[in-house]
Tab-separated table of N, CA and C and ligand atoms in Angstrom:
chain	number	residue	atom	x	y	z
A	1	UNK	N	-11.777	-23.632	-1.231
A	1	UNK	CA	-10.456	-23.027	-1.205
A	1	UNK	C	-10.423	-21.774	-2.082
A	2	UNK	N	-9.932	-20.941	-1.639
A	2	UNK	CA	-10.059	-19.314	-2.265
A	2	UNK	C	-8.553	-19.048	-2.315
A	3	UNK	N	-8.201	-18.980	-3.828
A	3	UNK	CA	-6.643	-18.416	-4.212
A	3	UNK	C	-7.197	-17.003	-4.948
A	4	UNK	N	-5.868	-16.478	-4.885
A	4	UNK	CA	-6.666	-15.199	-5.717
A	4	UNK	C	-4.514	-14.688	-6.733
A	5	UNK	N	-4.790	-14.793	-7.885
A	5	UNK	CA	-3.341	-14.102	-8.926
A	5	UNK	C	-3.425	-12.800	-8.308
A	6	UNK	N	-2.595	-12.019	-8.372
A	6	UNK	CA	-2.113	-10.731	-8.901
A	6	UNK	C	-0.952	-10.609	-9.592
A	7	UNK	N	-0.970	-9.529	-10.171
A	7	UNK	CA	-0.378	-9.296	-11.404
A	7	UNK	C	-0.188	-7.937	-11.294
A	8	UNK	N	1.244	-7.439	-11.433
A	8	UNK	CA	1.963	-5.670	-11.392
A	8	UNK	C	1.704	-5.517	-12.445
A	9	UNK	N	2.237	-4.238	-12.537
A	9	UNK	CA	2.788	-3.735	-13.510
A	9	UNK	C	3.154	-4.404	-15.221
A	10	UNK	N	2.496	-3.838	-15.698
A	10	UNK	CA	2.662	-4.203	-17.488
A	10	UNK	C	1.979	-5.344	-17.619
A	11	UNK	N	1.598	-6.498	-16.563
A	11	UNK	CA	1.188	-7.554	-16.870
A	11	UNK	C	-0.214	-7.552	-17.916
A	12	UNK	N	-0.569	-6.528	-17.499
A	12	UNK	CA	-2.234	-6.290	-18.343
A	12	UNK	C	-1.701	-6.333	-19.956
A	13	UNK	N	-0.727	-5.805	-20.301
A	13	UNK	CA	-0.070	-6.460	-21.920
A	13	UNK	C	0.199	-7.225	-22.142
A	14	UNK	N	0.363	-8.390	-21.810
A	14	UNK	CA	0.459	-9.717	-21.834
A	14	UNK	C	0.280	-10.003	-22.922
A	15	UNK	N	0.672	-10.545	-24.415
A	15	UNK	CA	0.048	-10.887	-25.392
A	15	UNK	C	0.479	-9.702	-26.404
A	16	UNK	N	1.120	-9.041	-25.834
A	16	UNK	CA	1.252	-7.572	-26.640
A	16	UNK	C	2.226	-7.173	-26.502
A	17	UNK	N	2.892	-6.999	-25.469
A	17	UNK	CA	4.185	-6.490	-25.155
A	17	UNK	C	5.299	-7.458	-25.113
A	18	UNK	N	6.698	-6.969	-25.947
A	18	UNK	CA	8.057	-8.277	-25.704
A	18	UNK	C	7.417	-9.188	-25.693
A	19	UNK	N	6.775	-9.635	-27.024
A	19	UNK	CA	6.500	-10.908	-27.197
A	19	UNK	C	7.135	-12.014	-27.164
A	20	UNK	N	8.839	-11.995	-27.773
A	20	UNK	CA	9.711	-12.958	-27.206
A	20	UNK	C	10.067	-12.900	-26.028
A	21	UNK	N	9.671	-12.520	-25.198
A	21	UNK	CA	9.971	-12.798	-23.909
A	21	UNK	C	8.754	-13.444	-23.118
A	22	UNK	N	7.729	-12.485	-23.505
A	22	UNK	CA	6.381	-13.283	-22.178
A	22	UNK	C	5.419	-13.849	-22.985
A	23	UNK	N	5.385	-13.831	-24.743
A	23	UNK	CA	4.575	-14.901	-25.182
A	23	UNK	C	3.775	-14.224	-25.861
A	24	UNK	N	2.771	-14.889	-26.230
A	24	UNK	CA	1.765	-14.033	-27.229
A	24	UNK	C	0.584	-14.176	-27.057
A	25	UNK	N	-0.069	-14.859	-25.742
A	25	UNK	CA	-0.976	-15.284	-25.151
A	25	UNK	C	-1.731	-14.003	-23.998
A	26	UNK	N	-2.178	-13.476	-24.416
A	26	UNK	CA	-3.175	-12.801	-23.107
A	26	UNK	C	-3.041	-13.476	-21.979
A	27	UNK	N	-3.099	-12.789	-20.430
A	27	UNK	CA	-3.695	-13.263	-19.531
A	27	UNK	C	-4.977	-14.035	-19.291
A	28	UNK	N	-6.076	-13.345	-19.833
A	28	UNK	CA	-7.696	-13.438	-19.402
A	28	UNK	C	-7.711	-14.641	-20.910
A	29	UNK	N	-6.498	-14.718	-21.565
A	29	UNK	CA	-6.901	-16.430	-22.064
A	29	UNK	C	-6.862	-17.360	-21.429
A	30	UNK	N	-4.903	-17.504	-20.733
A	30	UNK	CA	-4.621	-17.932	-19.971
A	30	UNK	C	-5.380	-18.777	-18.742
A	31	UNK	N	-6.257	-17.282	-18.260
A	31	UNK	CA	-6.345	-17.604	-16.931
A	31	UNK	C	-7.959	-18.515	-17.175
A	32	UNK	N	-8.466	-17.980	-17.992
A	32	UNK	CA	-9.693	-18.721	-18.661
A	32	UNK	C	-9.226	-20.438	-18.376
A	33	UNK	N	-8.517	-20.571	-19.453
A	33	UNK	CA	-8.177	-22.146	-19.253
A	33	UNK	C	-7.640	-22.373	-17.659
A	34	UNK	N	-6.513	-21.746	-17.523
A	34	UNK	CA	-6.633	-22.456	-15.968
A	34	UNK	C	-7.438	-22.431	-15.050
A	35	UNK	N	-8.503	-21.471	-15.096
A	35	UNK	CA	-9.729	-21.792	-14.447
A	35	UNK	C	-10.318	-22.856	-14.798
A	36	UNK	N	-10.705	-23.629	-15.759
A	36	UNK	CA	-11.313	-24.763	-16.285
A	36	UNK	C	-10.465	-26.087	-15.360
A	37	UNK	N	-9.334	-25.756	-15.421
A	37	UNK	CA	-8.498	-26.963	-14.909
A	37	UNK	C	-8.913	-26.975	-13.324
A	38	UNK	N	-9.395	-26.518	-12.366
A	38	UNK	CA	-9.297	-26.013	-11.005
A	38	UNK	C	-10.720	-25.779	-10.418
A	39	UNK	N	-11.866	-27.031	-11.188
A	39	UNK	CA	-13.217	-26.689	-10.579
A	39	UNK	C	-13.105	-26.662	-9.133
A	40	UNK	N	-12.543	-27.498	-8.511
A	40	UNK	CA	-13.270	-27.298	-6.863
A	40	UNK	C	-12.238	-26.272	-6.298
A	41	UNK	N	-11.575	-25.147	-6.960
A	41	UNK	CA	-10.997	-24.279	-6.177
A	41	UNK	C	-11.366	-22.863	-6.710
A	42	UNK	N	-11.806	-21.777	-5.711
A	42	UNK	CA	-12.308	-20.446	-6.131
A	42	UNK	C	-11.165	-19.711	-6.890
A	43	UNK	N	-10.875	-19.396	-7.894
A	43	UNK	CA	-9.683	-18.748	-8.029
A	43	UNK	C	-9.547	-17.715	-8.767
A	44	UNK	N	-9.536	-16.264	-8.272
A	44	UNK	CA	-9.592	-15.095	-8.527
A	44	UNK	C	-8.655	-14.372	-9.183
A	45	UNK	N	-8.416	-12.909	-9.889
A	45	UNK	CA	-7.176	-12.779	-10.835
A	45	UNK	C	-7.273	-11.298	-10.281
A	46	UNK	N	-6.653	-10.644	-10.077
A	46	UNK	CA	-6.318	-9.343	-9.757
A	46	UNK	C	-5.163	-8.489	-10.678
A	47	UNK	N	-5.623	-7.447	-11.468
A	47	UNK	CA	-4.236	-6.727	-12.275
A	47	UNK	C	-4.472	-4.850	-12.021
A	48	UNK	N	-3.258	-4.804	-11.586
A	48	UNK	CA	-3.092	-3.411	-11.446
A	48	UNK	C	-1.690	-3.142	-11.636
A	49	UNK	N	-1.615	-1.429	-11.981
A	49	UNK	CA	-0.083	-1.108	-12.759
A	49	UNK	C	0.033	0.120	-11.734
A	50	UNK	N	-0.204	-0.378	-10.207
A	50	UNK	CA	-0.216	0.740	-8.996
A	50	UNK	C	0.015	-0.042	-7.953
A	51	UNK	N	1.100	0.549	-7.190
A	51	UNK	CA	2.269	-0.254	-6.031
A	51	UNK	C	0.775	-0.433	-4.572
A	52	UNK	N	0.567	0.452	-4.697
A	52	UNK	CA	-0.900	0.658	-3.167
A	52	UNK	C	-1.994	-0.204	-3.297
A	53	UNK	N	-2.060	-0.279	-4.722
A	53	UNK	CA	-3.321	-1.024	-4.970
A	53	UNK	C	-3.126	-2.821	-5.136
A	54	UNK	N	-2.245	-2.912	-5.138
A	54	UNK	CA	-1.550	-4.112	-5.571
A	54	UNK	C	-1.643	-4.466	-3.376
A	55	UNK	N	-0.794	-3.371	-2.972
A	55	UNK	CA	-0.844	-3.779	-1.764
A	55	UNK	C	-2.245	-3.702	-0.602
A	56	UNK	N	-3.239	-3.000	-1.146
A	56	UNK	CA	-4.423	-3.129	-0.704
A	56	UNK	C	-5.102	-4.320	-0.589
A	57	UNK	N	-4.925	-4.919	-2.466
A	57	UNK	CA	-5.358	-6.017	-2.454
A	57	UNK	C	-5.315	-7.186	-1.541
A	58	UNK	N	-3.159	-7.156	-1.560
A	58	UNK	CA	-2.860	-7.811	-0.511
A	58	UNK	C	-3.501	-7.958	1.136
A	59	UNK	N	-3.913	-7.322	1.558
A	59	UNK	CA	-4.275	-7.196	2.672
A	59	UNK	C	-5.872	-7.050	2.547
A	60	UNK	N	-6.414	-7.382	1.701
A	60	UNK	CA	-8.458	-7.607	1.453
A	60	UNK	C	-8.244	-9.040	1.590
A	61	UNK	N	-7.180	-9.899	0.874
A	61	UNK	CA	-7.682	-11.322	1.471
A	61	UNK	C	-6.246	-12.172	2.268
A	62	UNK	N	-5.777	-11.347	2.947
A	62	UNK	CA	-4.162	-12.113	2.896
A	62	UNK	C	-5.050	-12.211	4.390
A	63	UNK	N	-5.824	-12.006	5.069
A	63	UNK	CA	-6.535	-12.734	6.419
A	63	UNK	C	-7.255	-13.851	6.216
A	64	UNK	N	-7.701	-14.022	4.882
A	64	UNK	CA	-9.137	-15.011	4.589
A	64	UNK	C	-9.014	-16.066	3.103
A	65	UNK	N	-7.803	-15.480	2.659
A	65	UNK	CA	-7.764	-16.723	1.501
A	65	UNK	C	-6.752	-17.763	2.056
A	66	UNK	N	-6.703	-18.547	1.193
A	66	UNK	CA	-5.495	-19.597	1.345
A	66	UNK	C	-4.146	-19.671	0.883
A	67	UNK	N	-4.552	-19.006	-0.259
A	67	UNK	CA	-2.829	-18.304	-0.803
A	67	UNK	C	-3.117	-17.133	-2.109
A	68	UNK	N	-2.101	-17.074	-2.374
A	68	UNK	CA	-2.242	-15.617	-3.635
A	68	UNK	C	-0.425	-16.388	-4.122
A	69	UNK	N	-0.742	-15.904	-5.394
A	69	UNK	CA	-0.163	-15.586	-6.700
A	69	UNK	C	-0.029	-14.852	-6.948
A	70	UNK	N	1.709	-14.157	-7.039
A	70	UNK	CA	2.141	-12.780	-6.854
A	70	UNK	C	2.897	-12.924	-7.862
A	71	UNK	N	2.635	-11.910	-9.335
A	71	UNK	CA	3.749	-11.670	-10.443
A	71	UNK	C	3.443	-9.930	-10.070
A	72	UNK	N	4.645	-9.072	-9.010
A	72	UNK	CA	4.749	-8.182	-8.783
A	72	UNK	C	5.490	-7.167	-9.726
A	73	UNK	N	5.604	-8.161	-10.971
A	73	UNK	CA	6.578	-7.466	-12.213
A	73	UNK	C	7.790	-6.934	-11.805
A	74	UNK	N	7.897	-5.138	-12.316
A	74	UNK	CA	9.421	-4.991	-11.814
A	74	UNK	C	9.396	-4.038	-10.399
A	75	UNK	N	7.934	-4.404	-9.884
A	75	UNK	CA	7.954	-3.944	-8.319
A	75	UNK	C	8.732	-4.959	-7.479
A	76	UNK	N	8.721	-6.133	-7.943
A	76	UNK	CA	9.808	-6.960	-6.907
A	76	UNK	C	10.929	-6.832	-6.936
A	77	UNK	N	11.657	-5.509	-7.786
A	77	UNK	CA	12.820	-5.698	-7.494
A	77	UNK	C	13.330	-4.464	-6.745
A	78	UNK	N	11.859	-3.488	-6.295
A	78	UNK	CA	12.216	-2.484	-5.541
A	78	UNK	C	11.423	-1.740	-4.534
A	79	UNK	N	10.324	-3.040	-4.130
A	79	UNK	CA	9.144	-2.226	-3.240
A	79	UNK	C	9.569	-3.225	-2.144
A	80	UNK	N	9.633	-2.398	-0.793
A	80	UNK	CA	9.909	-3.351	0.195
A	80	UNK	C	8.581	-2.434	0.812
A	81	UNK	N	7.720	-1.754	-0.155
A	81	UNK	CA	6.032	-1.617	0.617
A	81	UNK	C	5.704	-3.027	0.752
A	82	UNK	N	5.721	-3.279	-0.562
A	82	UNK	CA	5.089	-4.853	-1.170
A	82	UNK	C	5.376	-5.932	0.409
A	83	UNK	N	6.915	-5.759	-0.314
A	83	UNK	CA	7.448	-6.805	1.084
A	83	UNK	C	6.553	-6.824	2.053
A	84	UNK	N	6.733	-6.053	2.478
A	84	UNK	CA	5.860	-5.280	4.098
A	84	UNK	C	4.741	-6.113	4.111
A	85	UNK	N	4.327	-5.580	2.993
A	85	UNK	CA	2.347	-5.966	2.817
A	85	UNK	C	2.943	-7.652	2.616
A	86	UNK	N	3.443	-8.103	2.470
A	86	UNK	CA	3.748	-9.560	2.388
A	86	UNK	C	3.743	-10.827	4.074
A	87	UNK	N	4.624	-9.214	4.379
A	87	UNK	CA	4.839	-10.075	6.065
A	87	UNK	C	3.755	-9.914	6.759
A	88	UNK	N	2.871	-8.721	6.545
A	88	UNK	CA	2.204	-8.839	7.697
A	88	UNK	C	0.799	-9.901	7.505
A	89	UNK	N	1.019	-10.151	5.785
A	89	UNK	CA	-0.843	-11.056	5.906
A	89	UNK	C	-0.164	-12.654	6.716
A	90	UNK	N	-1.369	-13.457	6.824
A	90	UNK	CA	-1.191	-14.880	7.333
A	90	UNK	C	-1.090	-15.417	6.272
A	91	UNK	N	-1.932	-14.944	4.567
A	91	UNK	CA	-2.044	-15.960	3.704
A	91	UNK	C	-0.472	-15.897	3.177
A	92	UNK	N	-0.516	-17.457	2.943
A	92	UNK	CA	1.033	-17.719	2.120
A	92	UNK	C	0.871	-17.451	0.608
A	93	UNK	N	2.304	-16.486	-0.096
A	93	UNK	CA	2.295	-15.471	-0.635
A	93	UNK	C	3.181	-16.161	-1.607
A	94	UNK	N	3.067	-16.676	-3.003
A	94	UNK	CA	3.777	-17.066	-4.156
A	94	UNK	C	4.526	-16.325	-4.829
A	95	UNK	N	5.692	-15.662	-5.071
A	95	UNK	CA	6.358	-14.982	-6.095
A	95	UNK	C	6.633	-15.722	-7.327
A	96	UNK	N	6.022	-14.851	-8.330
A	96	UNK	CA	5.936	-15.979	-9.776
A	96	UNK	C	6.838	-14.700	-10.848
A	97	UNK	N	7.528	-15.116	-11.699
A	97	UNK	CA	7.735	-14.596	-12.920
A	97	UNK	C	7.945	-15.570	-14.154
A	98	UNK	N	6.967	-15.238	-15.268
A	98	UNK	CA	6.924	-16.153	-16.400
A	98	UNK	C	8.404	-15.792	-16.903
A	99	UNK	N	9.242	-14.587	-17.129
A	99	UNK	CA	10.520	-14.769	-17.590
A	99	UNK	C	11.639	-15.842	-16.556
A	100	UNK	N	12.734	-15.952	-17.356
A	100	UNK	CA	13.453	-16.762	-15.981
A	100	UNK	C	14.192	-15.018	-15.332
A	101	UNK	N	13.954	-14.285	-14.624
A	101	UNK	CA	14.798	-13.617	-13.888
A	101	UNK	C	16.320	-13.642	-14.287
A	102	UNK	N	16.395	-14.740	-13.747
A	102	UNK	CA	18.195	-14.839	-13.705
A	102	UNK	C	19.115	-14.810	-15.161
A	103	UNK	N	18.260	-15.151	-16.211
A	103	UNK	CA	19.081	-14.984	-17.445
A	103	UNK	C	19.084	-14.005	-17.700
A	104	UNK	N	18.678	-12.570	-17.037
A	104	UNK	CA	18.145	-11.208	-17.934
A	104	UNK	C	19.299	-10.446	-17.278
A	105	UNK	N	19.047	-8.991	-17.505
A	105	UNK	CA	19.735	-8.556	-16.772
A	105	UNK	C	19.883	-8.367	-15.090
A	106	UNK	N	21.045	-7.886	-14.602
A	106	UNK	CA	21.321	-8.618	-13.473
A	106	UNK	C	20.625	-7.824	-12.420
A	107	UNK	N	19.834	-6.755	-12.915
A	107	UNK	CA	19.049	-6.193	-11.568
A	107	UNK	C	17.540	-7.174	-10.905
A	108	UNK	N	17.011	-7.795	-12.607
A	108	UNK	CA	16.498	-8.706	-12.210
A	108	UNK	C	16.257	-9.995	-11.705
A	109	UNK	N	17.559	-10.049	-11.116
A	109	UNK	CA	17.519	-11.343	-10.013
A	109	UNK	C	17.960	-10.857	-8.597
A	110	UNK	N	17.426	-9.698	-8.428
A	110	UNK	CA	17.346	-9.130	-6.916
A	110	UNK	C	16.197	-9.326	-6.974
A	111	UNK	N	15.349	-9.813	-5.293
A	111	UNK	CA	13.717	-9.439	-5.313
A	111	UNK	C	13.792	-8.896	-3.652
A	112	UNK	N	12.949	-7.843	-3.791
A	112	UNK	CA	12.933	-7.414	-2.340
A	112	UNK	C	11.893	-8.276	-1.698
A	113	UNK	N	10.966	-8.610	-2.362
A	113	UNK	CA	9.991	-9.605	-2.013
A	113	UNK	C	10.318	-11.235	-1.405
A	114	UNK	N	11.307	-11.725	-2.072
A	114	UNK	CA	11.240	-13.098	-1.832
A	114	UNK	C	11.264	-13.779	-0.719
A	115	UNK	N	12.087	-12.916	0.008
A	115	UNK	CA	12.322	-13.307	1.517
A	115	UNK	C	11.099	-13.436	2.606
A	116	UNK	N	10.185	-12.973	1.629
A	116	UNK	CA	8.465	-12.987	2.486
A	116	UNK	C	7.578	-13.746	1.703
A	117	UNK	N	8.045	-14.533	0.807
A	117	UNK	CA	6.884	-15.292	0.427
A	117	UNK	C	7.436	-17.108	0.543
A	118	UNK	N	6.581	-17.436	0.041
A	118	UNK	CA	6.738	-19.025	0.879
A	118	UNK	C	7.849	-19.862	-0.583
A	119	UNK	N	7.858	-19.208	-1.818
A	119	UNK	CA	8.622	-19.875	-2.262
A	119	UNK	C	8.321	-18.877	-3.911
A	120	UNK	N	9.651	-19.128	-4.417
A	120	UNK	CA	9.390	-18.631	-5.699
A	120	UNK	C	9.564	-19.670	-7.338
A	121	UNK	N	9.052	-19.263	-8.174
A	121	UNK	CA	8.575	-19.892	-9.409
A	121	UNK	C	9.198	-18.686	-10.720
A	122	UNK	N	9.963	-18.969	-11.235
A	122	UNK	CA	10.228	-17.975	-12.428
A	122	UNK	C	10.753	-19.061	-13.772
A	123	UNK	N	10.707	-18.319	-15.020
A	123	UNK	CA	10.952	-19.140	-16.581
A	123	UNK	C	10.092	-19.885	-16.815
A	124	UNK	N	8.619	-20.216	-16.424
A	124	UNK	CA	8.058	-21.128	-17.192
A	124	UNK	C	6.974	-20.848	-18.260
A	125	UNK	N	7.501	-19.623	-18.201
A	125	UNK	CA	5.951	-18.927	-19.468
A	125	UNK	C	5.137	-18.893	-18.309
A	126	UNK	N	3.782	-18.492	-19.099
A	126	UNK	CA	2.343	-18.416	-18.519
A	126	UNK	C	2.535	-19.841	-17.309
A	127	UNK	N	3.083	-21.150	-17.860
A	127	UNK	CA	2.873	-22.144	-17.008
A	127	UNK	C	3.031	-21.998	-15.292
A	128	UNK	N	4.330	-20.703	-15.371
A	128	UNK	CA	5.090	-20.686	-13.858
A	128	UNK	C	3.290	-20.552	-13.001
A	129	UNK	N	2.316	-19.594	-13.603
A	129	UNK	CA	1.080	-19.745	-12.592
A	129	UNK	C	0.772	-20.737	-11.972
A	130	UNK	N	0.667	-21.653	-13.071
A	130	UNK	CA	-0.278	-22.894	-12.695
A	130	UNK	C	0.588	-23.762	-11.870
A	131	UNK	N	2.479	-24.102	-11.895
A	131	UNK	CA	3.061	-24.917	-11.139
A	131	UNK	C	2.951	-23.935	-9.770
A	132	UNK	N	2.852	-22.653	-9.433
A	132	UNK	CA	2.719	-21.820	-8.147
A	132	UNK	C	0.928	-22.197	-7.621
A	133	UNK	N	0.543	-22.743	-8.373
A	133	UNK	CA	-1.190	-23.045	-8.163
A	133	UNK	C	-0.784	-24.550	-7.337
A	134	UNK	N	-0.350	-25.129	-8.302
A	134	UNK	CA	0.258	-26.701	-7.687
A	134	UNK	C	0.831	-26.162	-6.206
A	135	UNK	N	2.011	-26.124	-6.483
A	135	UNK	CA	3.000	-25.893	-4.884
A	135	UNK	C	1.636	-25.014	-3.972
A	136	UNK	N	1.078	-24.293	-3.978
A	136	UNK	CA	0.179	-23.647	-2.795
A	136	UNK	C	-0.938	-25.379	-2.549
A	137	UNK	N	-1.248	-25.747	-3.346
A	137	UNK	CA	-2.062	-27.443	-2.860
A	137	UNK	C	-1.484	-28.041	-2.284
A	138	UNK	N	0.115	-28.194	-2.753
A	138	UNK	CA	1.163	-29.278	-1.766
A	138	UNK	C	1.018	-28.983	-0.677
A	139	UNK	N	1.123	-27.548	-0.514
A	139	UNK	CA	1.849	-26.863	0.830
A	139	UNK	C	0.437	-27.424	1.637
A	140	UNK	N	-0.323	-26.756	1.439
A	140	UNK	CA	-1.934	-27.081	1.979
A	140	UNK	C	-2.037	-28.383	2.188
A	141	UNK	N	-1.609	-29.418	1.504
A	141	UNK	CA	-1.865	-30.999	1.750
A	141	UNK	C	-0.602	-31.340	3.080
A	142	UNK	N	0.289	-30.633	2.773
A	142	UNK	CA	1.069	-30.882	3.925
A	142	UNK	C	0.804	-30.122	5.407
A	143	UNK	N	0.170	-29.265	5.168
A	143	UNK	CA	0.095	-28.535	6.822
A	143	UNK	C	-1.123	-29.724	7.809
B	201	DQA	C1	8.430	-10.340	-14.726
B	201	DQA	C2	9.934	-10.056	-14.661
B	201	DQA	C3	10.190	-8.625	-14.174
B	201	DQA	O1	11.579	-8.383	-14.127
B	201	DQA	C4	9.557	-7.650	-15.144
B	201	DQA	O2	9.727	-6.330	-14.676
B	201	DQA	C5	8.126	-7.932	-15.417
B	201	DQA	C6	7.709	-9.321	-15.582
B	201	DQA	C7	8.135	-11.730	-15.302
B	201	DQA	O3	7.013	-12.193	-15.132
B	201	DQA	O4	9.001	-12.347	-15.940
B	201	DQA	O5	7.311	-7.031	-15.586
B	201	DQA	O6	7.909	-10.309	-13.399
């Protein structure tokens, strides 16, 4: 099984930036350990702070993986490229944000994205990855 994260904008500060908000933990710690948790599944991490490249990605495995992990940062609240690149792959498409959205301010609980991905995950810290790692297995155990 081949999942693959991506990660927008600012995410590469992780650990550095608004620490009361997204934590003080790096990604490539993060994702370290949840790789450990997930031997029999391939699971890849993608970070870029560029709307094309983010959507390139999308479309290198949205024919051939099984799902992706999408923290599109604050491109989800205004790329309906993204979107686009959302509808047209087959792979089912996770919208994750470690903040909760909805407590912040109120532009961030618009997503142009959501309506194209199979379900969304926001407020759980770093954790929201790993429960969007879970729900893509359910989904898979159920088809
Ligand atoms: C975020 C929330 C977005 O509103 C923000 O622009 C981010 C991070 C999150 O993970 O909580 O960059 O996606």
């Amino acid at each position: 099984m081949n999942f693959l994260i991506i990660n927008g904008p600012n995410l590469n500060l992780l650990g550095v930036r608004e620490k009361s908000i997204y934590g003080e933990l790096s990604f490539e710690s993060y994702f370290k350990d949840l790789k450990a948790q997930y031997h029999n599944i391939n699971l890849e991490y993608y970070q870029s702070n560029i709307e094309g490249e983010l959507i390139n990605e999308i479309h290198r495995v949205g024919f051939k993986y099984d799902g992706i992990v999408l923290n599109a940062g604050a491109y989800t609240h205004t790329s309906i490229a993204l979107a686009d690149a959302i509808a047209a792959v087959n792979t089912p498409v996770i919208e994750v944000h470690i903040s909760n959205v909805h407590k912040r301010e109120s532009f961030r609980s618009k997503t142009m994205i959501g309506k194209d991905c199979l379900g969304t995950i926001a407020g759980f810290g770093l954790n929201s990855y790993r429960l969007a790692i879970e729900a893509l297995l359910f989904g898979l155990d159920e088809r």
